[in-house]
């Protein structure tokens, strides 16, 4: 995972993207969450050797990026940064699966390479789907959506607390670990002897902070119950959004569009 | 050792989502019942702490590499299993959403591997057992170390199991297991050492933070966690095994049936399962591609001259050049769609995409 | 703001480990007064503040707000009268957006719908940050955070404002603007601060705490003129009352 400062920048960047103005930003969060989950479920439901059949699914990130006015390069960059993990995960497939499944001219492609490519595509699509969801919705709204979809309120509320104090703690942790690095010579001083007290101090400070937050809540009349003010409506636009994408996902899942297209072209244009 | 979306089958992902969501609901209920209103901010802030702490490294002597705290066990010791499970789940939610660590669909798996295992298997069955009624420092250290080691063997084992059941990766089960377990022995050792050090530090600075929990946590969690473990084991076995044969290599099923006639009796029991499941699947048509696109393709594919009865009929990725050509066309279409949409939408709201950061 | 007063009688507070945080503190603050509570680190200022809206329970003595004894029964009513702004705005702003944070208090008081929104809007505009409504707290500057923290309290329309170190961590400009804002509040105001120049400007009366006891209670100027008292309590004259480093002249005496 990224460094403390890098993570902080990432969070802030995503936060600013979610602050944007677009028809997709204005959609009710539940609709976006559900469509994203459905999208991902579609992606992973393909056969392990599926490659061409999955390509049309890129329509989802493409449309969402464009309509949501998100910077494609940034999202693509993040996906590329995370893809090595998918590469590592699929790395073994070509080693273990030697069967030739596909011939293009004289080129023989083994099942291992096909499934490896498939894993790469899966990785890109699922990672992209998740990032787009966050960039269009923002974390607090996703928490609210989770709650409205039936997640316990206590869980949703402490998720919000976690997110709120991520920013504070990443900064605090960054300061502490910088102070430690500045006083270490090379790797000396970065070992366990300085690590445990550093983490311990950070933990104690965090604990005291939690106590102060609780006091601040009490001072404003908190009695153990969290109230919500936001009312969001799952309206016609949301329904259209949800049903439109679901229909498309199912259609693409059932028919291999590229192959149909390819057959069409090769048969009618000799 | 996060389980990844890309390696996951819908059945495994779905079952683990249900298991984790159920546990989250139950734990929320328990925390609500048993804790005071201080707990919610504390849980949230400690979650943020774990998140930050995981990014601070320490160098491991004589190896040149570095490690970091996982924190699941530490949280469970500090907060008790119910609240700790919720906090670990939350950290994983944030990691899945922002850093695609594992991903959204694999969230259920990861919550189970990194949250459920330490909180409801390792903590009650190992940590509290070793800790006993009158914990002293050395007892606590032993308990932490054994718990860390066991937790970091069970977690990866679960990852291997989930990967194998999903069947997207071709890595054989035992090979994967042999890769994962020894590495995690080392990671577990490090986690144990770090957790002992932090717990000892807390014990010296504010012992009351450690004092409260063993009592409340142990009160009535044993029978329940035993119950949950049994329930889960059953769910995993039935659901997992079913899903494995349903999703791993669906084409292989037909091949297996075809193989029955050739390799009589050699793999008797396994083929029996395969056969039953295959016919079951054909009846229910659970996987659409399986029930209708397959037969047509199997016929159209040319037989492999070298392999005779081998599975050449599985050429299902696209009829050669037509598939490749079609894919390229699709990509081009996608690209154009993106450009057109972008052009249409940009003028009124270009402020969202420009921000100060590089 | 009809009748607001704070009275502390023989207040004692012991920490669980037996340390005496407050030993026999008494004072009375009447309506409209602006009072500073100063003292060295560990003198008991923060502990005292936490007693003023019942977050801590006294080991001995009593606290009366608007002549009503602070007990479990009156706690809810009195918390509404005493608005508490904590030193660290990050501890006070715990909700995802400024709006939600300002709405937190009124929601707990049972306000809903239009009335709730009006309170949120009024409070934010009162401190001049209406435009930050939908922002997340971590995207605010230090001065903005302080203002929002004050708004979260104002939204509950308290009669008494209690502020712990209102100017700490602010740059000179933000500090100056915040002081201007605070000066305009008609509330009964109680501050703790190490910013003695702010005390000199905003508070006609000062209470000096030393080792959990009231060492002095009187007009601010008189207290700052008492060199012996200041030295004993590990305090110093405000810069305004110290000689000019260049010419040695004093601006205020």
mmCIF file of N, CA, C and O in Angstrom, chain B residues 273-355:
data_model
loop_
_atom_site.group_PDB
_atom_site.id
_atom_site.type_symbol
_atom_site.label_atom_id
_atom_site.label_comp_id
_atom_site.label_asym_id
_atom_site.label_seq_id
_atom_site.Cartn_x
_atom_site.Cartn_y
_atom_site.Cartn_z
ATOM 1 N N UNK B 273 -19.470 -37.425 -8.602
ATOM 2 C CA UNK B 273 -19.886 -36.082 -8.196
ATOM 3 C C UNK B 273 -19.997 -35.182 -9.418
ATOM 4 O O UNK B 273 -20.991 -34.497 -9.622
ATOM 5 N N UNK B 274 -18.969 -35.256 -10.233
ATOM 6 C CA UNK B 274 -18.974 -34.432 -11.451
ATOM 7 C C UNK B 274 -20.221 -34.697 -12.261
ATOM 8 O O UNK B 274 -20.916 -33.783 -12.695
ATOM 9 N N UNK B 275 -20.481 -35.974 -12.451
ATOM 10 C CA UNK B 275 -21.603 -36.361 -13.303
ATOM 11 C C UNK B 275 -22.917 -35.851 -12.763
ATOM 12 O O UNK B 275 -23.694 -35.201 -13.473
ATOM 13 N N UNK B 276 -23.125 -36.091 -11.469
ATOM 14 C CA UNK B 276 -24.376 -35.655 -10.865
ATOM 15 C C UNK B 276 -24.541 -34.155 -11.014
ATOM 16 O O UNK B 276 -25.591 -33.657 -11.420
ATOM 17 N N UNK B 277 -23.449 -33.460 -10.674
ATOM 18 C CA UNK B 277 -23.526 -32.003 -10.716
ATOM 19 C C UNK B 277 -23.765 -31.501 -12.122
ATOM 20 O O UNK B 277 -24.510 -30.561 -12.350
ATOM 21 N N UNK B 278 -23.131 -32.175 -13.074
ATOM 22 C CA UNK B 278 -23.280 -31.728 -14.452
ATOM 23 C C UNK B 278 -24.731 -31.845 -14.897
ATOM 24 O O UNK B 278 -25.288 -30.920 -15.483
ATOM 25 N N UNK B 279 -25.325 -32.968 -14.570
ATOM 26 C CA UNK B 279 -26.707 -33.144 -15.016
ATOM 27 C C UNK B 279 -27.604 -32.179 -14.255
ATOM 28 O O UNK B 279 -28.521 -31.579 -14.810
ATOM 29 N N UNK B 280 -27.277 -31.981 -12.984
ATOM 30 C CA UNK B 280 -28.039 -31.025 -12.184
ATOM 31 C C UNK B 280 -27.961 -29.647 -12.815
ATOM 32 O O UNK B 280 -28.948 -28.926 -12.957
ATOM 33 N N UNK B 281 -26.764 -29.330 -13.245
ATOM 34 C CA UNK B 281 -26.558 -28.003 -13.788
ATOM 35 C C UNK B 281 -27.285 -27.840 -15.106
ATOM 36 O O UNK B 281 -27.840 -26.792 -15.400
ATOM 37 N N UNK B 282 -27.265 -28.879 -15.886
ATOM 38 C CA UNK B 282 -27.962 -28.772 -17.160
ATOM 39 C C UNK B 282 -29.443 -28.566 -16.947
ATOM 40 O O UNK B 282 -30.099 -27.820 -17.672
ATOM 41 N N UNK B 283 -29.955 -29.229 -15.925
ATOM 42 C CA UNK B 283 -31.384 -29.092 -15.656
ATOM 43 C C UNK B 283 -31.718 -27.685 -15.203
ATOM 44 O O UNK B 283 -32.712 -27.099 -15.628
ATOM 45 N N UNK B 284 -30.911 -27.179 -14.294
ATOM 46 C CA UNK B 284 -31.260 -25.869 -13.745
ATOM 47 C C UNK B 284 -30.720 -24.723 -14.584
ATOM 48 O O UNK B 284 -31.162 -23.594 -14.441
ATOM 49 N N UNK B 285 -29.771 -25.021 -15.451
ATOM 50 C CA UNK B 285 -29.179 -24.002 -16.323
ATOM 51 C C UNK B 285 -28.737 -22.775 -15.545
ATOM 52 O O UNK B 285 -29.099 -21.648 -15.823
ATOM 53 N N UNK B 286 -27.966 -23.037 -14.512
ATOM 54 C CA UNK B 286 -27.515 -21.968 -13.629
ATOM 55 C C UNK B 286 -26.601 -20.996 -14.355
ATOM 56 O O UNK B 286 -26.650 -19.794 -14.167
ATOM 57 N N UNK B 287 -25.746 -21.554 -15.191
ATOM 58 C CA UNK B 287 -24.820 -20.699 -15.915
ATOM 59 C C UNK B 287 -25.273 -20.619 -17.365
ATOM 60 O O UNK B 287 -25.184 -21.589 -18.103
ATOM 61 N N UNK B 288 -25.731 -19.466 -17.767
ATOM 62 C CA UNK B 288 -26.358 -19.350 -19.079
ATOM 63 C C UNK B 288 -25.428 -19.752 -20.220
ATOM 64 O O UNK B 288 -25.834 -20.449 -21.138
ATOM 65 N N UNK B 289 -24.168 -19.334 -20.152
ATOM 66 C CA UNK B 289 -23.294 -19.614 -21.284
ATOM 67 C C UNK B 289 -23.141 -21.106 -21.461
ATOM 68 O O UNK B 289 -22.902 -21.609 -22.541
ATOM 69 N N UNK B 290 -23.300 -21.776 -20.355
ATOM 70 C CA UNK B 290 -23.088 -23.194 -20.363
ATOM 71 C C UNK B 290 -24.222 -23.903 -21.089
ATOM 72 O O UNK B 290 -24.031 -24.850 -21.817
ATOM 73 N N UNK B 291 -25.417 -23.376 -20.887
ATOM 74 C CA UNK B 291 -26.560 -24.119 -21.394
ATOM 75 C C UNK B 291 -26.851 -23.858 -22.865
ATOM 76 O O UNK B 291 -27.448 -24.681 -23.503
ATOM 77 N N UNK B 292 -26.471 -22.736 -23.391
ATOM 78 C CA UNK B 292 -26.820 -22.612 -24.812
ATOM 79 C C UNK B 292 -25.699 -22.220 -25.776
ATOM 80 O O UNK B 292 -25.734 -22.570 -26.921
ATOM 81 N N UNK B 293 -24.703 -21.525 -25.299
ATOM 82 C CA UNK B 293 -23.699 -21.147 -26.291
ATOM 83 C C UNK B 293 -22.723 -22.293 -26.566
ATOM 84 O O UNK B 293 -22.107 -22.359 -27.596
ATOM 85 N N UNK B 294 -22.617 -23.139 -25.593
ATOM 86 C CA UNK B 294 -21.617 -24.193 -25.689
ATOM 87 C C UNK B 294 -21.844 -25.193 -26.828
ATOM 88 O O UNK B 294 -20.921 -25.397 -27.630
ATOM 89 N N UNK B 295 -23.017 -25.805 -26.929
ATOM 90 C CA UNK B 295 -23.166 -26.863 -27.924
ATOM 91 C C UNK B 295 -22.823 -26.396 -29.334
ATOM 92 O O UNK B 295 -22.112 -27.092 -30.061
ATOM 93 N N UNK B 296 -23.270 -25.238 -29.664
ATOM 94 C CA UNK B 296 -23.025 -24.748 -31.012
ATOM 95 C C UNK B 296 -21.536 -24.660 -31.286
ATOM 96 O O UNK B 296 -21.047 -25.087 -32.327
ATOM 97 N N UNK B 297 -20.815 -24.129 -30.300
ATOM 98 C CA UNK B 297 -19.390 -23.953 -30.492
ATOM 99 C C UNK B 297 -18.664 -25.267 -30.568
ATOM 100 O O UNK B 297 -17.763 -25.446 -31.366
ATOM 101 N N UNK B 298 -19.071 -26.184 -29.733
ATOM 102 C CA UNK B 298 -18.394 -27.461 -29.680
ATOM 103 C C UNK B 298 -18.446 -28.119 -31.053
ATOM 104 O O UNK B 298 -17.505 -28.763 -31.484
ATOM 105 N N UNK B 299 -19.553 -27.929 -31.730
ATOM 106 C CA UNK B 299 -19.677 -28.537 -33.042
ATOM 107 C C UNK B 299 -18.796 -27.818 -34.057
ATOM 108 O O UNK B 299 -18.158 -28.437 -34.881
ATOM 109 N N UNK B 300 -18.775 -26.504 -33.952
ATOM 110 C CA UNK B 300 -18.087 -25.743 -34.994
ATOM 111 C C UNK B 300 -16.570 -25.838 -34.898
ATOM 112 O O UNK B 300 -15.868 -25.603 -35.859
ATOM 113 N N UNK B 301 -16.066 -26.157 -33.702
ATOM 114 C CA UNK B 301 -14.621 -26.163 -33.540
ATOM 115 C C UNK B 301 -13.990 -27.349 -34.255
ATOM 116 O O UNK B 301 -14.498 -28.455 -34.168
ATOM 117 N N UNK B 302 -12.907 -27.115 -34.967
ATOM 118 C CA UNK B 302 -12.255 -28.219 -35.671
ATOM 119 C C UNK B 302 -11.540 -29.142 -34.693
ATOM 120 O O UNK B 302 -10.986 -28.660 -33.706
ATOM 121 N N UNK B 303 -11.549 -30.407 -34.926
ATOM 122 C CA UNK B 303 -10.891 -31.326 -34.001
ATOM 123 C C UNK B 303 -9.382 -31.143 -34.032
ATOM 124 O O UNK B 303 -8.796 -30.856 -35.076
ATOM 125 N N UNK B 304 -8.780 -31.300 -32.899
ATOM 126 C CA UNK B 304 -7.338 -31.150 -32.792
ATOM 127 C C UNK B 304 -6.683 -32.439 -33.289
ATOM 128 O O UNK B 304 -6.902 -33.501 -32.727
ATOM 129 N N UNK B 305 -5.899 -32.366 -34.328
ATOM 130 C CA UNK B 305 -5.344 -33.581 -34.908
ATOM 131 C C UNK B 305 -4.415 -34.314 -33.945
ATOM 132 O O UNK B 305 -4.385 -35.532 -33.934
ATOM 133 N N UNK B 306 -3.684 -33.573 -33.132
ATOM 134 C CA UNK B 306 -2.696 -34.222 -32.270
ATOM 135 C C UNK B 306 -3.362 -34.898 -31.079
ATOM 136 O O UNK B 306 -3.042 -36.029 -30.739
ATOM 137 N N UNK B 307 -4.268 -34.212 -30.456
ATOM 138 C CA UNK B 307 -4.746 -34.658 -29.158
ATOM 139 C C UNK B 307 -5.920 -35.615 -29.203
ATOM 140 O O UNK B 307 -6.417 -36.011 -28.169
ATOM 141 N N UNK B 308 -6.392 -35.986 -30.370
ATOM 142 C CA UNK B 308 -7.490 -36.939 -30.457
ATOM 143 C C UNK B 308 -8.670 -36.574 -29.594
ATOM 144 O O UNK B 308 -9.344 -35.572 -29.831
ATOM 145 N N UNK B 309 -8.840 -37.366 -28.519
ATOM 146 C CA UNK B 309 -10.046 -37.173 -27.723
ATOM 147 C C UNK B 309 -9.877 -36.105 -26.651
ATOM 148 O O UNK B 309 -10.688 -35.972 -25.777
ATOM 149 N N UNK B 310 -8.802 -35.349 -26.709
ATOM 150 C CA UNK B 310 -8.598 -34.326 -25.682
ATOM 151 C C UNK B 310 -9.606 -33.200 -25.834
ATOM 152 O O UNK B 310 -10.436 -33.215 -26.742
ATOM 153 N N UNK B 311 -9.476 -32.208 -25.024
ATOM 154 C CA UNK B 311 -10.573 -31.249 -24.968
ATOM 155 C C UNK B 311 -10.464 -30.130 -25.995
ATOM 156 O O UNK B 311 -10.611 -28.974 -25.672
ATOM 157 N N UNK B 312 -10.144 -30.484 -27.191
ATOM 158 C CA UNK B 312 -10.047 -29.446 -28.205
ATOM 159 C C UNK B 312 -11.393 -28.760 -28.427
ATOM 160 O O UNK B 312 -11.456 -27.637 -28.902
ATOM 161 N N UNK B 313 -12.449 -29.472 -28.083
ATOM 162 C CA UNK B 313 -13.768 -28.891 -28.314
ATOM 163 C C UNK B 313 -14.013 -27.683 -27.421
ATOM 164 O O UNK B 313 -15.037 -27.026 -27.509
ATOM 165 N N UNK B 314 -13.052 -27.400 -26.545
ATOM 166 C CA UNK B 314 -13.290 -26.280 -25.636
ATOM 167 C C UNK B 314 -12.890 -24.954 -26.234
ATOM 168 O O UNK B 314 -12.739 -23.971 -25.541
ATOM 169 N N UNK B 315 -12.700 -24.916 -27.505
ATOM 170 C CA UNK B 315 -12.321 -23.669 -28.131
ATOM 171 C C UNK B 315 -13.527 -22.746 -28.132
ATOM 172 O O UNK B 315 -14.370 -22.799 -28.998
ATOM 173 N N UNK B 316 -13.587 -21.954 -27.093
ATOM 174 C CA UNK B 316 -14.817 -21.219 -26.902
ATOM 175 C C UNK B 316 -14.552 -19.737 -26.718
ATOM 176 O O UNK B 316 -15.376 -18.985 -26.283
ATOM 177 N N UNK B 317 -13.374 -19.342 -27.018
ATOM 178 C CA UNK B 317 -13.038 -17.959 -26.727
ATOM 179 C C UNK B 317 -13.344 -17.057 -27.908
ATOM 180 O O UNK B 317 -13.294 -15.848 -27.817
ATOM 181 N N UNK B 318 -13.716 -17.656 -28.967
ATOM 182 C CA UNK B 318 -13.945 -16.853 -30.156
ATOM 183 C C UNK B 318 -13.479 -17.709 -31.300
ATOM 184 O O UNK B 318 -12.443 -18.349 -31.202
ATOM 185 N N UNK B 319 -14.230 -17.715 -32.375
ATOM 186 C CA UNK B 319 -13.824 -18.562 -33.484
ATOM 187 C C UNK B 319 -12.661 -17.900 -34.193
ATOM 188 O O UNK B 319 -12.829 -17.216 -35.195
ATOM 189 N N UNK B 320 -11.485 -18.036 -33.588
ATOM 190 C CA UNK B 320 -10.266 -17.558 -34.208
ATOM 191 C C UNK B 320 -10.304 -16.092 -34.576
ATOM 192 O O UNK B 320 -10.609 -15.244 -33.751
ATOM 193 N N UNK B 321 -10.026 -15.825 -35.820
ATOM 194 C CA UNK B 321 -9.842 -14.445 -36.256
ATOM 195 C C UNK B 321 -11.106 -13.605 -36.092
ATOM 196 O O UNK B 321 -11.037 -12.417 -35.798
ATOM 197 N N UNK B 322 -12.266 -14.242 -36.262
ATOM 198 C CA UNK B 322 -13.508 -13.486 -36.108
ATOM 199 C C UNK B 322 -13.582 -12.878 -34.717
ATOM 200 O O UNK B 322 -13.941 -11.709 -34.543
ATOM 201 N N UNK B 323 -13.191 -13.665 -33.721
ATOM 202 C CA UNK B 323 -13.226 -13.177 -32.344
ATOM 203 C C UNK B 323 -12.292 -12.004 -32.149
ATOM 204 O O UNK B 323 -12.647 -10.987 -31.560
ATOM 205 N N UNK B 324 -11.088 -12.135 -32.677
ATOM 206 C CA UNK B 324 -10.091 -11.074 -32.499
ATOM 207 C C UNK B 324 -10.549 -9.793 -33.191
ATOM 208 O O UNK B 324 -10.530 -8.702 -32.621
ATOM 209 N N UNK B 325 -11.018 -9.971 -34.423
ATOM 210 C CA UNK B 325 -11.483 -8.824 -35.193
ATOM 211 C C UNK B 325 -12.641 -8.133 -34.472
ATOM 212 O O UNK B 325 -12.656 -6.905 -34.305
ATOM 213 N N UNK B 326 -13.580 -8.954 -34.025
ATOM 214 C CA UNK B 326 -14.746 -8.408 -33.313
ATOM 215 C C UNK B 326 -14.326 -7.634 -32.081
ATOM 216 O O UNK B 326 -14.860 -6.559 -31.790
ATOM 217 N N UNK B 327 -13.339 -8.174 -31.353
ATOM 218 C CA UNK B 327 -12.881 -7.498 -30.135
ATOM 219 C C UNK B 327 -12.317 -6.134 -30.459
ATOM 220 O O UNK B 327 -12.593 -5.149 -29.785
ATOM 221 N N UNK B 328 -11.516 -6.097 -31.528
ATOM 222 C CA UNK B 328 -10.918 -4.824 -31.917
ATOM 223 C C UNK B 328 -11.998 -3.814 -32.276
ATOM 224 O O UNK B 328 -11.946 -2.655 -31.863
ATOM 225 N N UNK B 329 -12.977 -4.285 -33.027
ATOM 226 C CA UNK B 329 -14.080 -3.395 -33.405
ATOM 227 C C UNK B 329 -14.797 -2.868 -32.160
ATOM 228 O O UNK B 329 -15.105 -1.683 -32.055
ATOM 229 N N UNK B 330 -15.051 -3.788 -31.229
ATOM 230 C CA UNK B 330 -15.742 -3.373 -30.010
ATOM 231 C C UNK B 330 -14.951 -2.293 -29.283
ATOM 232 O O UNK B 330 -15.496 -1.292 -28.822
ATOM 233 N N UNK B 331 -13.639 -2.527 -29.173
ATOM 234 C CA UNK B 331 -12.793 -1.549 -28.489
ATOM 235 C C UNK B 331 -12.867 -0.191 -29.166
ATOM 236 O O UNK B 331 -12.988 0.836 -28.503
ATOM 237 N N UNK B 332 -12.827 -0.229 -30.505
ATOM 238 C CA UNK B 332 -12.892 1.033 -31.239
ATOM 239 C C UNK B 332 -14.210 1.740 -30.951
ATOM 240 O O UNK B 332 -14.256 2.952 -30.705
ATOM 241 N N UNK B 333 -15.293 0.963 -30.961
ATOM 242 C CA UNK B 333 -16.610 1.537 -30.671
ATOM 243 C C UNK B 333 -16.636 2.176 -29.291
ATOM 244 O O UNK B 333 -17.156 3.269 -29.085
ATOM 245 N N UNK B 334 -16.047 1.459 -28.336
ATOM 246 C CA UNK B 334 -16.023 1.960 -26.959
ATOM 247 C C UNK B 334 -15.289 3.295 -26.887
ATOM 248 O O UNK B 334 -15.727 4.243 -26.240
ATOM 249 N N UNK B 335 -14.172 3.334 -27.578
ATOM 250 C CA UNK B 335 -13.339 4.520 -27.558
ATOM 251 C C UNK B 335 -14.114 5.721 -28.114
ATOM 252 O O UNK B 335 -14.147 6.800 -27.517
ATOM 253 N N UNK B 336 -14.778 5.468 -29.245
ATOM 254 C CA UNK B 336 -15.542 6.541 -29.869
ATOM 255 C C UNK B 336 -16.688 6.997 -28.953
ATOM 256 O O UNK B 336 -16.915 8.194 -28.762
ATOM 257 N N UNK B 337 -17.366 6.020 -28.353
ATOM 258 C CA UNK B 337 -18.442 6.367 -27.430
ATOM 259 C C UNK B 337 -17.932 7.294 -26.341
ATOM 260 O O UNK B 337 -18.534 8.325 -26.039
ATOM 261 N N UNK B 338 -16.786 6.897 -25.760
ATOM 262 C CA UNK B 338 -16.215 7.701 -24.693
ATOM 263 C C UNK B 338 -15.942 9.120 -25.151
ATOM 264 O O UNK B 338 -16.322 10.092 -24.498
ATOM 265 N N UNK B 339 -15.335 9.232 -26.312
ATOM 266 C CA UNK B 339 -14.988 10.557 -26.822
ATOM 267 C C UNK B 339 -16.227 11.412 -27.048
ATOM 268 O O UNK B 339 -16.274 12.581 -26.668
ATOM 269 N N UNK B 340 -17.238 10.788 -27.668
ATOM 270 C CA UNK B 340 -18.458 11.534 -27.972
ATOM 271 C C UNK B 340 -19.126 12.027 -26.705
ATOM 272 O O UNK B 340 -19.508 13.189 -26.573
ATOM 273 N N UNK B 341 -19.241 11.110 -25.732
ATOM 274 C CA UNK B 341 -19.905 11.481 -24.476
ATOM 275 C C UNK B 341 -19.137 12.602 -23.799
ATOM 276 O O UNK B 341 -19.706 13.546 -23.278
ATOM 277 N N UNK B 342 -17.827 12.472 -23.825
ATOM 278 C CA UNK B 342 -16.974 13.435 -23.150
ATOM 279 C C UNK B 342 -17.159 14.823 -23.760
ATOM 280 O O UNK B 342 -17.304 15.816 -23.068
ATOM 281 N N UNK B 343 -17.189 14.845 -25.079
ATOM 282 C CA UNK B 343 -17.328 16.112 -25.778
ATOM 283 C C UNK B 343 -18.628 16.792 -25.415
ATOM 284 O O UNK B 343 -18.710 17.987 -25.185
ATOM 285 N N UNK B 344 -19.662 15.956 -25.369
ATOM 286 C CA UNK B 344 -20.985 16.490 -25.136
ATOM 287 C C UNK B 344 -21.100 17.058 -23.715
ATOM 288 O O UNK B 344 -21.793 18.025 -23.472
ATOM 289 N N UNK B 345 -20.386 16.431 -22.801
ATOM 290 C CA UNK B 345 -20.641 16.757 -21.396
ATOM 291 C C UNK B 345 -19.689 17.812 -20.874
ATOM 292 O O UNK B 345 -19.977 18.488 -19.897
ATOM 293 N N UNK B 346 -18.539 17.982 -21.522
ATOM 294 C CA UNK B 346 -17.491 18.792 -20.898
ATOM 295 C C UNK B 346 -17.848 20.267 -20.638
ATOM 296 O O UNK B 346 -17.701 20.724 -19.523
ATOM 297 N N UNK B 347 -18.363 20.999 -21.619
ATOM 298 C CA UNK B 347 -18.474 22.448 -21.396
ATOM 299 C C UNK B 347 -19.175 22.888 -20.108
ATOM 300 O O UNK B 347 -18.604 23.691 -19.377
ATOM 301 N N UNK B 348 -20.357 22.352 -19.767
ATOM 302 C CA UNK B 348 -21.034 22.919 -18.609
ATOM 303 C C UNK B 348 -20.339 22.650 -17.292
ATOM 304 O O UNK B 348 -20.506 23.409 -16.350
ATOM 305 N N UNK B 349 -19.571 21.588 -17.194
ATOM 306 C CA UNK B 349 -19.078 21.247 -15.863
ATOM 307 C C UNK B 349 -17.632 20.777 -15.900
ATOM 308 O O UNK B 349 -17.327 19.668 -15.530
ATOM 309 N N UNK B 350 -16.753 21.652 -16.336
ATOM 310 C CA UNK B 350 -15.374 21.193 -16.395
ATOM 311 C C UNK B 350 -14.633 21.447 -15.098
ATOM 312 O O UNK B 350 -13.502 21.038 -14.934
ATOM 313 N N UNK B 351 -15.300 22.037 -14.141
ATOM 314 C CA UNK B 351 -14.551 22.403 -12.941
ATOM 315 C C UNK B 351 -14.223 21.191 -12.073
ATOM 316 O O UNK B 351 -13.285 21.211 -11.309
ATOM 317 N N UNK B 352 -15.008 20.115 -12.242
ATOM 318 C CA UNK B 352 -14.788 18.967 -11.380
ATOM 319 C C UNK B 352 -13.453 18.295 -11.641
ATOM 320 O O UNK B 352 -12.836 17.753 -10.747
ATOM 321 N N UNK B 353 -13.024 18.335 -12.888
ATOM 322 C CA UNK B 353 -11.850 17.540 -13.205
ATOM 323 C C UNK B 353 -10.548 18.298 -12.963
ATOM 324 O O UNK B 353 -9.484 17.713 -12.959
ATOM 325 N N UNK B 354 -10.657 19.590 -12.780
ATOM 326 C CA UNK B 354 -9.399 20.281 -12.585
ATOM 327 C C UNK B 354 -9.206 20.590 -11.116
ATOM 328 O O UNK B 354 -9.974 21.297 -10.492
ATOM 329 N N UNK B 355 -8.196 20.020 -10.566
ATOM 330 C CA UNK B 355 -7.893 20.380 -9.192
ATOM 331 C C UNK B 355 -6.396 20.553 -9.049
ATOM 332 O O UNK B 355 -5.607 20.107 -9.863
#
